[in-house]
């Protein structure tokens, strides 16, 4: 996953507290000790950011969060809530073991598309084109991955440094825009995870217990019905968080956050 952008309800609000209580309650139904989950909807993962230089990391985190907040503010004011939670569902994957579907609000999809284009696909496309134009700047590391060579302290002679002006940026941007659009329509699956677990499958008895607990807590019927697109939990602004999602879930690190108003 690398670095991901999360859209979260604000802490210490009734909605946030309700989701935390619900996830904690549901976790007790699963074997082991599932990790605590910060309630969030992932906008996108695999965000390109420099993690080698703390100063550059700080600058890029600020840039990404500022641009993301601006992007949200620019969306049309034609909706009630950016995030509306729907039916509960399960999946065989660890990170989607138990989750709420999130309604595909047009503004949410537009926002995710913008962020995916600017901070995931566009940097990848620029790096790809740079690699083709300046192959001497790259090498293969011990894992067989092609990476940018590190500058030596005692480099002899002058190396030609890549310049954005040497690339066809309008063409690259067009490709990134098209790929982001396809991703948002074909791959993006907004959801809010309730439990992380390796348990699979969830048997009928456990599923009935899960449903009963959710329905009693939210005071709704048929929480896993395909017709349920709004379970009464939703929010509009909230908080944007950039999170380094590597290693154990308990070791994930919030790199920065910004409140939305």
mmCIF file of C-alpha atoms in Angstrom:
data_model
loop_
_atom_site.group_PDB
_atom_site.id
_atom_site.type_symbol
_atom_site.label_atom_id
_atom_site.label_comp_id
_atom_site.label_asym_id
_atom_site.label_seq_id
_atom_site.Cartn_x
_atom_site.Cartn_y
_atom_site.Cartn_z
ATOM 1 C CA UNK A 1 0.000 0.000 0.000
ATOM 2 C CA UNK A 2 2.828 2.413 0.730
ATOM 3 C CA UNK A 3 1.520 5.889 1.551
ATOM 4 C CA UNK A 4 -2.260 6.292 1.490
ATOM 5 C CA UNK A 5 -4.604 9.253 1.801
ATOM 6 C CA UNK A 6 -7.435 8.658 4.263
ATOM 7 C CA UNK A 7 -10.669 10.588 4.687
ATOM 8 C CA UNK A 8 -11.724 10.269 8.330
ATOM 9 C CA UNK A 9 -14.545 11.568 10.503
ATOM 10 C CA UNK A 10 -13.284 14.101 13.025
ATOM 11 C CA UNK A 11 -12.165 12.654 16.354
ATOM 12 C CA UNK A 12 -14.304 13.170 19.449
ATOM 13 C CA UNK A 13 -17.488 13.552 17.418
ATOM 14 C CA UNK A 14 -20.550 11.322 17.924
ATOM 15 C CA UNK A 15 -19.979 9.656 14.534
ATOM 16 C CA UNK A 16 -16.304 8.918 15.200
ATOM 17 C CA UNK A 17 -17.022 7.584 18.675
ATOM 18 C CA UNK A 18 -19.869 5.409 17.376
ATOM 19 C CA UNK A 19 -17.632 3.836 14.710
ATOM 20 C CA UNK A 20 -14.803 3.237 17.184
ATOM 21 C CA UNK A 21 -17.210 1.553 19.600
ATOM 22 C CA UNK A 22 -18.707 -0.587 16.832
ATOM 23 C CA UNK A 23 -15.341 -1.735 15.458
ATOM 24 C CA UNK A 24 -14.116 -2.560 18.968
ATOM 25 C CA UNK A 25 -17.266 -4.577 19.646
ATOM 26 C CA UNK A 26 -17.074 -6.497 16.361
ATOM 27 C CA UNK A 27 -13.366 -7.262 16.830
ATOM 28 C CA UNK A 28 -14.190 -9.346 19.906
ATOM 29 C CA UNK A 29 -16.047 -11.793 17.655
ATOM 30 C CA UNK A 30 -12.873 -12.697 15.743
ATOM 31 C CA UNK A 31 -10.020 -14.961 16.879
ATOM 32 C CA UNK A 32 -6.793 -13.475 18.154
ATOM 33 C CA UNK A 33 -6.577 -9.744 18.716
ATOM 34 C CA UNK A 34 -7.481 -7.843 15.550
ATOM 35 C CA UNK A 35 -5.709 -4.463 15.483
ATOM 36 C CA UNK A 36 -7.559 -1.275 16.308
ATOM 37 C CA UNK A 37 -8.764 0.549 13.196
ATOM 38 C CA UNK A 38 -8.960 4.291 12.801
ATOM 39 C CA UNK A 39 -12.317 4.852 11.024
ATOM 40 C CA UNK A 40 -11.459 5.949 7.502
ATOM 41 C CA UNK A 41 -12.171 5.689 3.804
ATOM 42 C CA UNK A 42 -9.036 5.272 1.695
ATOM 43 C CA UNK A 43 -9.013 7.849 -1.103
ATOM 44 C CA UNK A 44 -6.022 6.206 -2.764
ATOM 45 C CA UNK A 45 -2.868 4.307 -1.851
ATOM 46 C CA UNK A 46 0.566 4.135 -3.536
ATOM 47 C CA UNK A 47 1.087 7.898 -3.251
ATOM 48 C CA UNK A 48 4.497 9.003 -4.499
ATOM 49 C CA UNK A 49 6.478 10.644 -1.712
ATOM 50 C CA UNK A 50 10.155 10.934 -0.745
ATOM 51 C CA UNK A 51 10.652 9.004 2.497
ATOM 52 C CA UNK A 52 14.467 9.042 2.458
ATOM 53 C CA UNK A 53 14.961 12.705 3.393
ATOM 54 C CA UNK A 54 12.950 13.895 6.445
ATOM 55 C CA UNK A 55 12.914 17.503 5.260
ATOM 56 C CA UNK A 56 11.671 16.564 1.789
ATOM 57 C CA UNK A 57 9.117 14.210 3.330
ATOM 58 C CA UNK A 58 7.764 17.056 5.458
ATOM 59 C CA UNK A 59 7.568 19.373 2.444
ATOM 60 C CA UNK A 60 5.815 16.809 0.261
ATOM 61 C CA UNK A 61 3.333 15.852 2.995
ATOM 62 C CA UNK A 62 2.394 19.532 3.351
ATOM 63 C CA UNK A 63 2.086 19.933 -0.434
ATOM 64 C CA UNK A 64 -0.109 16.844 -0.869
ATOM 65 C CA UNK A 65 -2.410 17.655 2.053
ATOM 66 C CA UNK A 66 -2.776 21.296 0.996
ATOM 67 C CA UNK A 67 -3.560 20.324 -2.596
ATOM 68 C CA UNK A 68 -6.016 17.660 -1.413
ATOM 69 C CA UNK A 69 -7.875 20.102 0.848
ATOM 70 C CA UNK A 70 -8.056 22.598 -2.026
ATOM 71 C CA UNK A 71 -9.383 19.885 -4.342
ATOM 72 C CA UNK A 72 -12.195 19.044 -1.926
ATOM 73 C CA UNK A 73 -13.144 22.715 -1.579
ATOM 74 C CA UNK A 74 -13.346 23.019 -5.370
ATOM 75 C CA UNK A 75 -15.968 20.250 -5.681
ATOM 76 C CA UNK A 76 -19.543 21.269 -6.531
ATOM 77 C CA UNK A 77 -21.717 22.008 -3.507
ATOM 78 C CA UNK A 78 -24.480 19.756 -4.813
ATOM 79 C CA UNK A 79 -24.370 16.947 -2.278
ATOM 80 C CA UNK A 80 -25.299 16.362 1.336
ATOM 81 C CA UNK A 81 -22.412 14.158 2.432
ATOM 82 C CA UNK A 82 -19.194 13.097 0.785
ATOM 83 C CA UNK A 83 -19.219 9.784 2.652
ATOM 84 C CA UNK A 84 -22.373 7.707 3.176
ATOM 85 C CA UNK A 85 -21.983 4.236 4.646
ATOM 86 C CA UNK A 86 -24.166 1.406 3.386
ATOM 87 C CA UNK A 87 -24.465 -2.338 3.851
ATOM 88 C CA UNK A 88 -22.012 -4.492 5.765
ATOM 89 C CA UNK A 89 -20.040 -7.050 3.765
ATOM 90 C CA UNK A 90 -17.055 -9.378 4.053
ATOM 91 C CA UNK A 91 -14.130 -10.320 1.853
ATOM 92 C CA UNK A 92 -11.409 -12.928 2.001
ATOM 93 C CA UNK A 93 -8.641 -10.290 2.129
ATOM 94 C CA UNK A 94 -7.211 -9.287 5.507
ATOM 95 C CA UNK A 95 -7.869 -5.546 5.130
ATOM 96 C CA UNK A 96 -11.490 -6.004 4.001
ATOM 97 C CA UNK A 97 -12.501 -8.849 6.272
ATOM 98 C CA UNK A 98 -15.516 -6.905 7.518
ATOM 99 C CA UNK A 99 -16.488 -3.540 6.076
ATOM 100 C CA UNK A 100 -19.202 -1.071 5.173
ATOM 101 C CA UNK A 101 -19.750 -0.234 1.531
ATOM 102 C CA UNK A 102 -19.451 3.485 0.776
ATOM 103 C CA UNK A 103 -21.890 5.059 -1.648
ATOM 104 C CA UNK A 104 -20.158 6.161 -4.857
ATOM 105 C CA UNK A 105 -20.963 9.822 -4.442
ATOM 106 C CA UNK A 106 -19.897 11.645 -7.650
ATOM 107 C CA UNK A 107 -17.874 14.159 -5.652
ATOM 108 C CA UNK A 108 -16.050 11.424 -3.758
ATOM 109 C CA UNK A 109 -15.203 9.676 -7.021
ATOM 110 C CA UNK A 110 -14.060 12.963 -8.587
ATOM 111 C CA UNK A 111 -11.865 13.717 -5.586
ATOM 112 C CA UNK A 112 -10.281 10.251 -5.614
ATOM 113 C CA UNK A 113 -9.644 10.567 -9.360
ATOM 114 C CA UNK A 114 -7.873 13.907 -8.930
ATOM 115 C CA UNK A 115 -5.624 12.636 -6.131
ATOM 116 C CA UNK A 116 -4.834 9.419 -7.989
ATOM 117 C CA UNK A 117 -3.873 11.390 -11.094
ATOM 118 C CA UNK A 118 -1.715 14.009 -9.362
ATOM 119 C CA UNK A 119 0.100 11.974 -6.741
ATOM 120 C CA UNK A 120 0.166 8.388 -8.004
ATOM 121 C CA UNK A 121 -0.068 8.089 -11.783
ATOM 122 C CA UNK A 122 1.509 11.364 -12.912
ATOM 123 C CA UNK A 123 4.736 10.807 -10.899
ATOM 124 C CA UNK A 124 4.882 7.231 -12.233
ATOM 125 C CA UNK A 125 4.479 8.401 -15.830
ATOM 126 C CA UNK A 126 7.106 11.137 -15.438
ATOM 127 C CA UNK A 127 9.536 8.647 -13.906
ATOM 128 C CA UNK A 128 8.843 6.190 -16.741
ATOM 129 C CA UNK A 129 9.534 8.799 -19.407
ATOM 130 C CA UNK A 130 12.622 10.039 -17.553
ATOM 131 C CA UNK A 131 13.940 6.485 -17.386
ATOM 132 C CA UNK A 132 13.604 6.130 -21.153
ATOM 133 C CA UNK A 133 15.316 9.455 -21.830
ATOM 134 C CA UNK A 134 18.071 9.174 -19.195
ATOM 135 C CA UNK A 135 18.766 5.436 -18.728
ATOM 136 C CA UNK A 136 22.255 6.164 -17.368
ATOM 137 C CA UNK A 137 20.691 7.599 -14.201
ATOM 138 C CA UNK A 138 19.168 4.238 -13.223
ATOM 139 C CA UNK A 139 20.448 0.928 -11.940
ATOM 140 C CA UNK A 140 19.077 -2.410 -10.722
ATOM 141 C CA UNK A 141 19.101 -2.947 -6.964
ATOM 142 C CA UNK A 142 19.582 -6.181 -5.008
ATOM 143 C CA UNK A 143 15.859 -6.957 -5.322
ATOM 144 C CA UNK A 144 15.935 -6.720 -9.095
ATOM 145 C CA UNK A 145 14.098 -3.388 -9.149
ATOM 146 C CA UNK A 146 15.152 -0.499 -11.345
ATOM 147 C CA UNK A 147 15.936 2.502 -9.150
ATOM 148 C CA UNK A 148 17.476 5.947 -9.516
ATOM 149 C CA UNK A 149 21.228 5.941 -8.826
ATOM 150 C CA UNK A 150 22.288 7.782 -5.714
ATOM 151 C CA UNK A 151 24.671 10.659 -6.279
ATOM 152 C CA UNK A 152 28.167 9.922 -5.023
ATOM 153 C CA UNK A 153 29.961 12.444 -2.874
ATOM 154 C CA UNK A 154 32.980 12.391 -5.146
ATOM 155 C CA UNK A 155 31.339 12.170 -8.578
ATOM 156 C CA UNK A 156 33.719 12.948 -11.401
ATOM 157 C CA UNK A 157 32.507 15.004 -14.343
ATOM 158 C CA UNK A 158 29.099 16.418 -14.981
ATOM 159 C CA UNK A 159 26.050 14.248 -15.438
ATOM 160 C CA UNK A 160 23.123 15.382 -17.531
ATOM 161 C CA UNK A 161 20.257 15.929 -15.094
ATOM 162 C CA UNK A 162 16.709 15.313 -16.277
ATOM 163 C CA UNK A 163 14.611 18.400 -16.839
ATOM 164 C CA UNK A 164 10.805 18.468 -16.989
ATOM 165 C CA UNK A 165 11.167 20.789 -19.960
ATOM 166 C CA UNK A 166 12.757 17.918 -21.871
ATOM 167 C CA UNK A 167 9.622 15.818 -21.435
ATOM 168 C CA UNK A 168 6.313 16.106 -23.249
ATOM 169 C CA UNK A 169 4.376 17.050 -20.118
ATOM 170 C CA UNK A 170 1.020 17.780 -21.819
ATOM 171 C CA UNK A 171 1.059 14.285 -23.322
ATOM 172 C CA UNK A 172 2.102 12.721 -20.011
ATOM 173 C CA UNK A 173 -0.627 14.603 -18.149
ATOM 174 C CA UNK A 174 -3.229 13.431 -20.648
ATOM 175 C CA UNK A 175 -2.186 9.809 -20.169
ATOM 176 C CA UNK A 176 -2.284 10.221 -16.372
ATOM 177 C CA UNK A 177 -5.745 11.754 -16.556
ATOM 178 C CA UNK A 178 -7.076 8.908 -18.683
ATOM 179 C CA UNK A 179 -5.547 6.231 -16.445
ATOM 180 C CA UNK A 180 -6.942 7.884 -13.314
ATOM 181 C CA UNK A 181 -10.390 8.024 -14.888
ATOM 182 C CA UNK A 182 -10.268 4.318 -15.757
ATOM 183 C CA UNK A 183 -9.016 3.485 -12.253
ATOM 184 C CA UNK A 184 -11.857 5.362 -10.557
ATOM 185 C CA UNK A 185 -14.471 3.605 -12.665
ATOM 186 C CA UNK A 186 -13.024 0.094 -12.818
ATOM 187 C CA UNK A 187 -10.909 -0.374 -9.685
ATOM 188 C CA UNK A 188 -11.736 2.134 -6.969
ATOM 189 C CA UNK A 189 -13.879 0.489 -4.303
ATOM 190 C CA UNK A 190 -14.581 2.976 -1.498
ATOM 191 C CA UNK A 191 -15.298 1.265 1.811
ATOM 192 C CA UNK A 192 -14.823 1.612 5.554
ATOM 193 C CA UNK A 193 -13.170 -1.382 7.194
ATOM 194 C CA UNK A 194 -14.557 -2.604 10.508
ATOM 195 C CA UNK A 195 -12.256 -5.554 11.229
ATOM 196 C CA UNK A 196 -8.874 -6.687 9.912
ATOM 197 C CA UNK A 197 -8.513 -10.464 10.199
ATOM 198 C CA UNK A 198 -7.167 -13.556 8.445
ATOM 199 C CA UNK A 199 -10.291 -15.538 9.310
ATOM 200 C CA UNK A 200 -11.848 -17.070 6.207
ATOM 201 C CA UNK A 201 -14.543 -17.987 5.541
ATOM 202 C CA UNK A 202 -16.952 -16.392 8.016
ATOM 203 C CA UNK A 203 -19.425 -19.139 8.844
ATOM 204 C CA UNK A 204 -23.188 -18.603 8.981
ATOM 205 C CA UNK A 205 -23.370 -18.594 12.772
ATOM 206 C CA UNK A 206 -20.727 -15.866 13.089
ATOM 207 C CA UNK A 207 -22.337 -13.853 10.293
ATOM 208 C CA UNK A 208 -25.682 -13.924 12.097
ATOM 209 C CA UNK A 209 -23.994 -12.695 15.271
ATOM 210 C CA UNK A 210 -22.255 -9.899 13.352
ATOM 211 C CA UNK A 211 -25.511 -8.808 11.745
ATOM 212 C CA UNK A 212 -27.386 -8.836 15.043
ATOM 213 C CA UNK A 213 -24.709 -6.760 16.758
ATOM 214 C CA UNK A 214 -24.660 -4.138 13.976
ATOM 215 C CA UNK A 215 -28.450 -3.987 13.650
ATOM 216 C CA UNK A 216 -28.955 -3.624 17.393
ATOM 217 C CA UNK A 217 -26.267 -0.953 17.694
ATOM 218 C CA UNK A 218 -27.402 1.113 14.689
ATOM 219 C CA UNK A 219 -31.099 0.333 15.162
ATOM 220 C CA UNK A 220 -31.556 -0.759 11.553
ATOM 221 C CA UNK A 221 -32.873 -3.873 9.804
ATOM 222 C CA UNK A 222 -31.180 -6.040 7.160
ATOM 223 C CA UNK A 223 -27.722 -4.442 7.462
ATOM 224 C CA UNK A 224 -26.366 -6.702 4.698
ATOM 225 C CA UNK A 225 -29.141 -6.029 2.187
ATOM 226 C CA UNK A 226 -28.149 -4.863 -1.298
ATOM 227 C CA UNK A 227 -30.941 -2.309 -1.018
ATOM 228 C CA UNK A 228 -29.274 -0.595 1.948
ATOM 229 C CA UNK A 229 -27.309 2.390 0.625
ATOM 230 C CA UNK A 230 -27.500 4.501 3.778
ATOM 231 C CA UNK A 231 -27.225 2.965 7.233
ATOM 232 C CA UNK A 232 -27.488 6.318 8.984
ATOM 233 C CA UNK A 233 -23.725 6.909 9.262
ATOM 234 C CA UNK A 234 -22.264 9.630 7.066
ATOM 235 C CA UNK A 235 -20.052 12.707 7.058
ATOM 236 C CA UNK A 236 -18.990 15.500 4.748
ATOM 237 C CA UNK A 237 -15.792 17.269 5.766
ATOM 238 C CA UNK A 238 -13.766 15.473 8.406
ATOM 239 C CA UNK A 239 -9.983 15.038 8.375
ATOM 240 C CA UNK A 240 -7.504 14.103 5.653
ATOM 241 C CA UNK A 241 -4.566 11.965 6.795
ATOM 242 C CA UNK A 242 -1.474 10.786 4.948
ATOM 243 C CA UNK A 243 -0.545 7.406 6.387
ATOM 244 C CA UNK A 244 2.516 5.231 5.817
ATOM 245 C CA UNK A 245 0.938 1.772 5.641
ATOM 246 C CA UNK A 246 3.908 -0.573 5.786
ATOM 247 C CA UNK A 247 4.557 -3.550 8.017
ATOM 248 C CA UNK A 248 2.253 -4.467 10.890
ATOM 249 C CA UNK A 249 -0.946 -2.416 11.120
ATOM 250 C CA UNK A 250 0.037 -1.298 14.613
ATOM 251 C CA UNK A 251 3.213 0.204 13.131
ATOM 252 C CA UNK A 252 1.459 2.361 10.532
ATOM 253 C CA UNK A 253 2.459 6.018 10.860
ATOM 254 C CA UNK A 254 0.399 9.163 10.283
ATOM 255 C CA UNK A 255 2.744 11.472 8.360
ATOM 256 C CA UNK A 256 0.424 14.459 8.551
ATOM 257 C CA UNK A 257 -3.195 15.554 8.653
ATOM 258 C CA UNK A 258 -5.429 18.509 7.875
ATOM 259 C CA UNK A 259 -8.925 19.341 9.129
ATOM 260 C CA UNK A 260 -11.537 20.126 6.502
ATOM 261 C CA UNK A 261 -14.040 22.929 7.090
#
